[in-house]
Amino acid sequence: MAPVGRQAEIAEVIRRVGADRSRGGVLVVTGEPGAGKTTLLDIAADHARGAGARVLRSVGSRSEARLGFAGLHQLLRPVLGAVEGLPARRRGALAAALGIEECVEAPDTMVVGPAVLDLLSDLAETAPLLVLVDDAQWIDRGSLEVLSFVARRMDTETVTLLVGVRSAAALPGFDREYERLELGPLDGGSANRLLDRQPAPPSGRTRARILEEAAGNPLALVELARAAALRRPGGTGLEGPLPVTDRLERIFAEHAADLPEATRRMLLRLATADTADARAAAMGLPEAGDEAWEPADRAGLVRRDGAGVSFRHPLARSAVYHRASIGERREAHLALAGLLGEEPDRRAWHLAAATVGPDQDVSTALRQTADRARRRGGFAAAAAARERAAELSPRREDRARLFGQAAGDAVFTGQLGWVEHLAAAVRDCSDDPALLGEAALATGRLMALGSRHTAAFARLMRVAGDADPHSPLLLDTLAAAAVVRYYSGEDSQHRRIRSLLSRVPDDPAAAAVRAWVLAVCDPGGAAASLVPVLPGLIAGSGGDHQRLTALAIVAWLLDETALAARTFDEAFDRWQVHGPFPDGLACAVGWTRLDQGRWAEARSVAADIAATASAAGLDHAEACARVLDATVVALLGDPAAARRLVERALSLVDPLESRSVAVFARRALGMAAVAEGDYDTAYAQFRAAFTADGEPVHYHASHTVLAELAAAAVRRGERQDVADLLERSARRLGAGMSARVAGLIDRGRALLADPEHAEPYFRAALVDPAGDQWPFERAQTRLDYGEWLRRRRRIAEARPLLGAALETFRRLDARPWVERAQAELRAAGVETTDAGPGALAGLSPQQRQIVRLAARGLTNREIGERLFLSPRTVGSHLYRVFPKLGITARSQIRDVLDGALPGSGVQG
């Protein structure tokens, strides 16, 4: 029988899972406990199966929330055999995450995610696929991150994802962008109809009281009506103004109290069990047959189906468990531990639940569980296991060490309160300066990713001040403090770091960390010493992904963009965007992609970081990602979207505390204004990257707008002020000026100079071949130089520069600059055609990226691995792209791209 009052919601989920759909989608079903989310998902599953679709399902539970990738394992258990068909690297990562194979290192979510996407895509080849995730608020963090990754890339798959979650629960990765179906309270008519359907419909005062107390919650209506019928005729079955959930727990417990002893023992075993070992719980009693479960079924506590026996509602499980005595619960946990000899992680947690005092054996088992979770990338699971292991450890010094390790793991969950609690536990157990310092460092590292930079820096300086200069703790703390210095742009912080760094003895083994501190704090001052040795440091990293990532960020800061990109690529297989944040500027890889003209990849990085940071409450990290995305969007020619993204970013931080975000936001807003031809606004935004007397607001970010400031100043008639500012910047940077900044300054000088003196500066801006690392900026210079030549009537010299600029802008899909370059070419007597480039311009950035990789001969699977898409998604994009390009075969793609080369699309 269909649920009462949910016809519209049922119609919506049936529409979502219709077998004739050619594309999948995501729907988040929300509601209070008892609103009917599970029933709605059951209906969706039945309809999908009836239409020939495959259904995969995972149900969250409180106890499994701390087991790394438990939800993913439950979801994929029916199709584990299909994992063998994945590419080796993805197969290994997924097998490691699921615990099928042992692994040396934590599997990267950026590999596990594409592996799951590939697997689901392959399964959907033969029939539509429905993925159901119920009680998602209790799905472990690692599984949610993978599902979020997959959800963002399912738009071309015949896979539908339905997620059921409690209304008040935060769901990382699914908080904002997906359509939601809210199951609110039933209206009065529906609530009355539901009561009328009950075996003993209440009446009179009893009915009025139930309607009042249930407040439209379907489960509460049913259970309160049943309770009233079981108690006394005409009574309410409710005493006192208790919350509905507390009343329901009491009702469930009272239902269980009258059951036979064997049934109550089985119910307690079932309540004690995790979802995955519920079957073992049921099988663990010789009397666990149908006749033993029948009383619980009649009481409405459990449901029985082909998958076994489960509670009808989490409140029933909670009521049964808490109604039992401590001794009975302990006995149930020990019995389950005895049944789970081949499941060491679950066995360890059941032993821990049964342990009331220190126990070295159980503590050791939990430490091993934490190690396994850490290797699978389950940092929340690892932190929880180490915390419990510490509580059970008999030795005080072991407790302190384990609490400290738990704090280090918990940093990657983004839960500052948890890290601070663990750090306080270390202080309660130990006076060891090293342990206390490491715990305080964990707190400071996490604070640095929030918005409280002054507080974070103060915390880190206290740790550094107490650290032994010969201890690695001091340099590690300065590395974290350097991140705060970059975010805040505060010069006094740089002086403090530099003073403490002078106390650290030179150690070749710590050269990479020292390079990090120097570059992050002062890239201009560090360039002369670091640029020559940086390739050697990277080569000597031994393939360590954390060190490679740090050195790639150093290369980005020093404007060694090509080296940064190569190093990021080398580290990327292990670089965890959705799990642990790298030690520093996670957005640096996105800025590197932007600088290189890999804009679709930059947006993908920004989206992933923003989703993870938003879910974890890391405001500054999210703001960084939003500003990165805003910059790309402005360059693509969508000023309104860029402004919305900047508005979101600036709402998350204090611009005075987060000057890096503030200046990059100014850059994005300025480029958005340029895209609209609003040079007054552009000038105001770019000029705000410097103080009134011309000092940079941020020592690194401000210099990226120098050329744009000059271009806007020329149109505003503000040449002299900006010329002075430009020369002051050049003197300040001196020998530490990178080739990139030198090119920007020369372009600015050319624009600001008297026309007869501009050409040497244009030539200087273009002479260094290193400028090819920044294609958009180089194309802007070519456009400006070509325009200058045309106005000098040197048409023949102008045309190649303008054509090359147009080709770059078209390739990047920088539409406002494409239009400007086309206008300049027409003024130079060149008619532009959009045959090749125009067709590409009609594609999305991701489609253009796929087309270019296909033209290089990459297979769909190879393209998918580069772009974190499934081969099916790549194939689907190409299928839709061919008609737009006017081709019918993959072999013709290269011809289309060749038609977009300089000179091929212009006719003089």
mmCIF file of C-alpha atoms in Angstrom, residues 610-779:
data_model
loop_
_atom_site.group_PDB
_atom_site.id
_atom_site.type_symbol
_atom_site.label_atom_id
_atom_site.label_comp_id
_atom_site.label_asym_id
_atom_site.label_seq_id
_atom_site.Cartn_x
_atom_site.Cartn_y
_atom_site.Cartn_z
ATOM 1 C CA ALA A 610 35.338 24.015 -2.344
ATOM 2 C CA ALA A 611 33.107 20.993 -1.755
ATOM 3 C CA THR A 612 35.504 19.397 0.722
ATOM 4 C CA ALA A 613 36.273 22.647 2.526
ATOM 5 C CA SER A 614 32.616 23.612 2.744
ATOM 6 C CA ALA A 615 31.692 20.248 4.241
ATOM 7 C CA ALA A 616 34.508 20.516 6.801
ATOM 8 C CA GLY A 617 33.830 24.154 7.679
ATOM 9 C CA LEU A 618 37.256 25.301 6.451
ATOM 10 C CA ASP A 619 36.208 28.791 5.434
ATOM 11 C CA HIS A 620 39.519 30.080 4.146
ATOM 12 C CA ALA A 621 40.166 27.012 2.029
ATOM 13 C CA GLU A 622 36.711 27.335 0.492
ATOM 14 C CA ALA A 623 37.237 31.047 -0.142
ATOM 15 C CA CYS A 624 40.507 30.312 -1.963
ATOM 16 C CA ALA A 625 38.735 27.817 -4.207
ATOM 17 C CA ARG A 626 35.825 30.185 -4.937
ATOM 18 C CA VAL A 627 38.199 32.970 -5.966
ATOM 19 C CA LEU A 628 40.147 30.616 -8.230
ATOM 20 C CA ASP A 629 36.924 29.578 -9.909
ATOM 21 C CA ALA A 630 35.791 33.193 -10.174
ATOM 22 C CA THR A 631 38.981 34.105 -12.007
ATOM 23 C CA VAL A 632 38.495 31.389 -14.614
ATOM 24 C CA VAL A 633 34.819 32.269 -15.025
ATOM 25 C CA ALA A 634 35.708 35.937 -15.584
ATOM 26 C CA LEU A 635 38.258 34.999 -18.254
ATOM 27 C CA LEU A 636 35.654 32.806 -19.957
ATOM 28 C CA GLY A 637 33.377 35.819 -20.178
ATOM 29 C CA ASP A 638 30.734 35.317 -17.485
ATOM 30 C CA PRO A 639 31.168 38.392 -15.268
ATOM 31 C CA ALA A 640 27.944 37.907 -13.309
ATOM 32 C CA ALA A 641 28.913 34.380 -12.245
ATOM 33 C CA ALA A 642 32.410 35.595 -11.337
ATOM 34 C CA ARG A 643 30.970 38.289 -9.090
ATOM 35 C CA ARG A 644 28.706 35.774 -7.352
ATOM 36 C CA LEU A 645 31.654 33.515 -6.630
ATOM 37 C CA VAL A 646 33.707 36.395 -5.265
ATOM 38 C CA GLU A 647 30.817 37.501 -3.088
ATOM 39 C CA ARG A 648 30.655 34.011 -1.600
ATOM 40 C CA ALA A 649 34.415 33.958 -1.017
ATOM 41 C CA LEU A 650 34.532 37.323 0.710
ATOM 42 C CA SER A 651 31.602 36.366 2.938
ATOM 43 C CA LEU A 652 33.747 33.565 4.379
ATOM 44 C CA VAL A 653 36.802 35.578 5.448
ATOM 45 C CA ASP A 654 37.897 38.884 6.907
ATOM 46 C CA PRO A 655 39.756 40.623 4.032
ATOM 47 C CA LEU A 656 42.111 42.240 6.541
ATOM 48 C CA GLU A 657 43.088 38.816 7.903
ATOM 49 C CA SER A 658 43.034 37.029 4.542
ATOM 50 C CA ARG A 659 44.803 39.435 2.213
ATOM 51 C CA SER A 660 45.697 36.754 -0.303
ATOM 52 C CA VAL A 661 42.003 36.008 -0.845
ATOM 53 C CA ALA A 662 41.184 39.715 -0.894
ATOM 54 C CA VAL A 663 43.728 40.511 -3.612
ATOM 55 C CA PHE A 664 42.923 37.496 -5.765
ATOM 56 C CA ALA A 665 39.267 38.500 -5.405
ATOM 57 C CA ARG A 666 40.154 41.991 -6.663
ATOM 58 C CA ARG A 667 41.896 40.388 -9.619
ATOM 59 C CA ALA A 668 38.829 38.292 -10.468
ATOM 60 C CA LEU A 669 36.495 41.279 -10.166
ATOM 61 C CA GLY A 670 38.827 43.391 -12.267
ATOM 62 C CA MET A 671 38.968 40.789 -15.028
ATOM 63 C CA ALA A 672 35.178 40.500 -14.910
ATOM 64 C CA ALA A 673 34.960 44.277 -15.441
ATOM 65 C CA VAL A 674 37.450 44.109 -18.326
ATOM 66 C CA ALA A 675 35.331 41.378 -19.917
ATOM 67 C CA GLU A 676 32.406 43.828 -19.844
ATOM 68 C CA GLY A 677 34.488 46.769 -21.067
ATOM 69 C CA ASP A 678 33.972 48.575 -17.741
ATOM 70 C CA TYR A 679 37.442 50.017 -17.277
ATOM 71 C CA ASP A 680 36.489 52.382 -14.455
ATOM 72 C CA THR A 681 35.534 49.424 -12.278
ATOM 73 C CA ALA A 682 38.508 47.421 -13.515
ATOM 74 C CA TYR A 683 40.883 50.227 -12.536
ATOM 75 C CA ALA A 684 39.332 50.530 -9.084
ATOM 76 C CA GLN A 685 39.643 46.797 -8.439
ATOM 77 C CA PHE A 686 43.227 46.444 -9.692
ATOM 78 C CA ARG A 687 44.367 49.608 -7.919
ATOM 79 C CA ALA A 688 42.963 48.263 -4.642
ATOM 80 C CA ALA A 689 45.596 45.511 -4.782
ATOM 81 C CA PHE A 690 48.041 48.237 -3.703
ATOM 82 C CA THR A 691 47.941 50.772 -0.900
ATOM 83 C CA ALA A 692 47.473 54.482 -1.551
ATOM 84 C CA ASP A 693 51.249 54.983 -1.603
ATOM 85 C CA GLY A 694 51.823 52.064 -3.994
ATOM 86 C CA GLU A 695 52.828 49.292 -1.607
ATOM 87 C CA PRO A 696 51.442 45.814 -2.395
ATOM 88 C CA VAL A 697 48.544 44.737 -0.204
ATOM 89 C CA HIS A 698 49.851 41.186 -0.591
ATOM 90 C CA TYR A 699 53.520 40.523 -1.282
ATOM 91 C CA HIS A 700 52.817 37.835 -3.904
ATOM 92 C CA ALA A 701 49.269 38.199 -5.226
ATOM 93 C CA SER A 702 49.376 41.956 -5.858
ATOM 94 C CA HIS A 703 52.029 41.725 -8.565
ATOM 95 C CA THR A 704 49.802 39.529 -10.741
ATOM 96 C CA VAL A 705 47.629 42.568 -11.623
ATOM 97 C CA LEU A 706 50.376 45.023 -12.614
ATOM 98 C CA ALA A 707 49.855 44.807 -16.384
ATOM 99 C CA GLU A 708 46.059 44.846 -16.057
ATOM 100 C CA LEU A 709 46.299 47.895 -13.808
ATOM 101 C CA ALA A 710 48.394 49.660 -16.444
ATOM 102 C CA ALA A 711 45.921 48.772 -19.216
ATOM 103 C CA ALA A 712 42.982 50.108 -17.195
ATOM 104 C CA ALA A 713 44.954 53.214 -16.179
ATOM 105 C CA VAL A 714 45.574 54.142 -19.807
ATOM 106 C CA ARG A 715 41.841 54.109 -20.509
ATOM 107 C CA ARG A 716 41.191 56.073 -17.325
ATOM 108 C CA GLY A 717 43.915 58.671 -17.898
ATOM 109 C CA GLU A 718 45.793 57.658 -14.732
ATOM 110 C CA ARG A 719 49.127 57.002 -16.416
ATOM 111 C CA GLN A 720 51.506 58.804 -14.072
ATOM 112 C CA ASP A 721 50.263 57.339 -10.778
ATOM 113 C CA VAL A 722 50.396 53.807 -12.120
ATOM 114 C CA ALA A 723 53.724 54.382 -13.878
ATOM 115 C CA ASP A 724 55.215 55.399 -10.530
ATOM 116 C CA LEU A 725 53.631 52.382 -8.847
ATOM 117 C CA LEU A 726 54.975 50.085 -11.568
ATOM 118 C CA GLU A 727 58.552 51.357 -11.215
ATOM 119 C CA ARG A 728 58.364 51.137 -7.428
ATOM 120 C CA SER A 729 57.318 47.495 -7.761
ATOM 121 C CA ALA A 730 60.190 46.812 -10.159
ATOM 122 C CA ARG A 731 62.717 48.337 -7.735
ATOM 123 C CA ARG A 732 61.244 46.442 -4.794
ATOM 124 C CA LEU A 733 61.427 43.082 -6.568
ATOM 125 C CA GLY A 734 64.896 43.689 -7.995
ATOM 126 C CA ALA A 735 66.847 40.523 -8.689
ATOM 127 C CA GLY A 736 64.047 38.408 -7.275
ATOM 128 C CA MET A 737 61.732 39.311 -10.129
ATOM 129 C CA SER A 738 60.541 36.256 -12.040
ATOM 130 C CA ALA A 739 60.383 36.085 -15.840
ATOM 131 C CA ARG A 740 56.625 36.225 -15.545
ATOM 132 C CA VAL A 741 56.499 39.387 -13.458
ATOM 133 C CA ALA A 742 59.195 40.939 -15.643
ATOM 134 C CA GLY A 743 56.974 40.302 -18.668
ATOM 135 C CA LEU A 744 53.977 41.843 -16.916
ATOM 136 C CA ILE A 745 55.984 44.918 -15.947
ATOM 137 C CA ASP A 746 57.345 45.340 -19.484
ATOM 138 C CA ARG A 747 53.836 45.052 -20.901
ATOM 139 C CA GLY A 748 52.695 47.655 -18.389
ATOM 140 C CA ARG A 749 55.566 49.943 -19.318
ATOM 141 C CA ALA A 750 54.717 49.595 -23.004
ATOM 142 C CA LEU A 751 51.094 50.529 -22.398
ATOM 143 C CA LEU A 752 51.967 53.489 -20.172
ATOM 144 C CA ALA A 753 54.800 54.859 -22.305
ATOM 145 C CA ASP A 754 54.461 57.567 -24.923
ATOM 146 C CA PRO A 755 53.573 55.786 -28.186
ATOM 147 C CA GLU A 756 56.925 56.475 -29.812
ATOM 148 C CA HIS A 757 58.775 54.859 -26.873
ATOM 149 C CA ALA A 758 56.583 51.778 -26.373
ATOM 150 C CA GLU A 759 58.048 49.266 -28.826
ATOM 151 C CA PRO A 760 61.200 48.271 -26.900
ATOM 152 C CA TYR A 761 59.040 47.347 -23.937
ATOM 153 C CA PHE A 762 56.684 45.254 -26.087
ATOM 154 C CA ARG A 763 59.674 43.435 -27.543
ATOM 155 C CA ALA A 764 61.147 42.891 -24.070
ATOM 156 C CA ALA A 765 57.840 41.457 -22.861
ATOM 157 C CA LEU A 766 57.838 38.904 -25.677
ATOM 158 C CA VAL A 767 61.526 38.097 -26.106
ATOM 159 C CA ASP A 768 61.868 35.531 -23.309
ATOM 160 C CA PRO A 769 60.636 32.092 -24.476
ATOM 161 C CA ALA A 770 59.777 31.351 -20.825
ATOM 162 C CA GLY A 771 56.696 33.487 -21.404
ATOM 163 C CA ASP A 772 55.081 30.591 -23.266
ATOM 164 C CA GLN A 773 54.358 29.094 -19.840
ATOM 165 C CA TRP A 774 51.574 31.676 -19.433
ATOM 166 C CA PRO A 775 49.643 31.554 -22.743
ATOM 167 C CA PHE A 776 46.829 33.951 -21.814
ATOM 168 C CA GLU A 777 49.211 36.632 -20.599
ATOM 169 C CA ARG A 778 51.434 36.191 -23.659
ATOM 170 C CA ALA A 779 48.396 36.460 -25.939
#
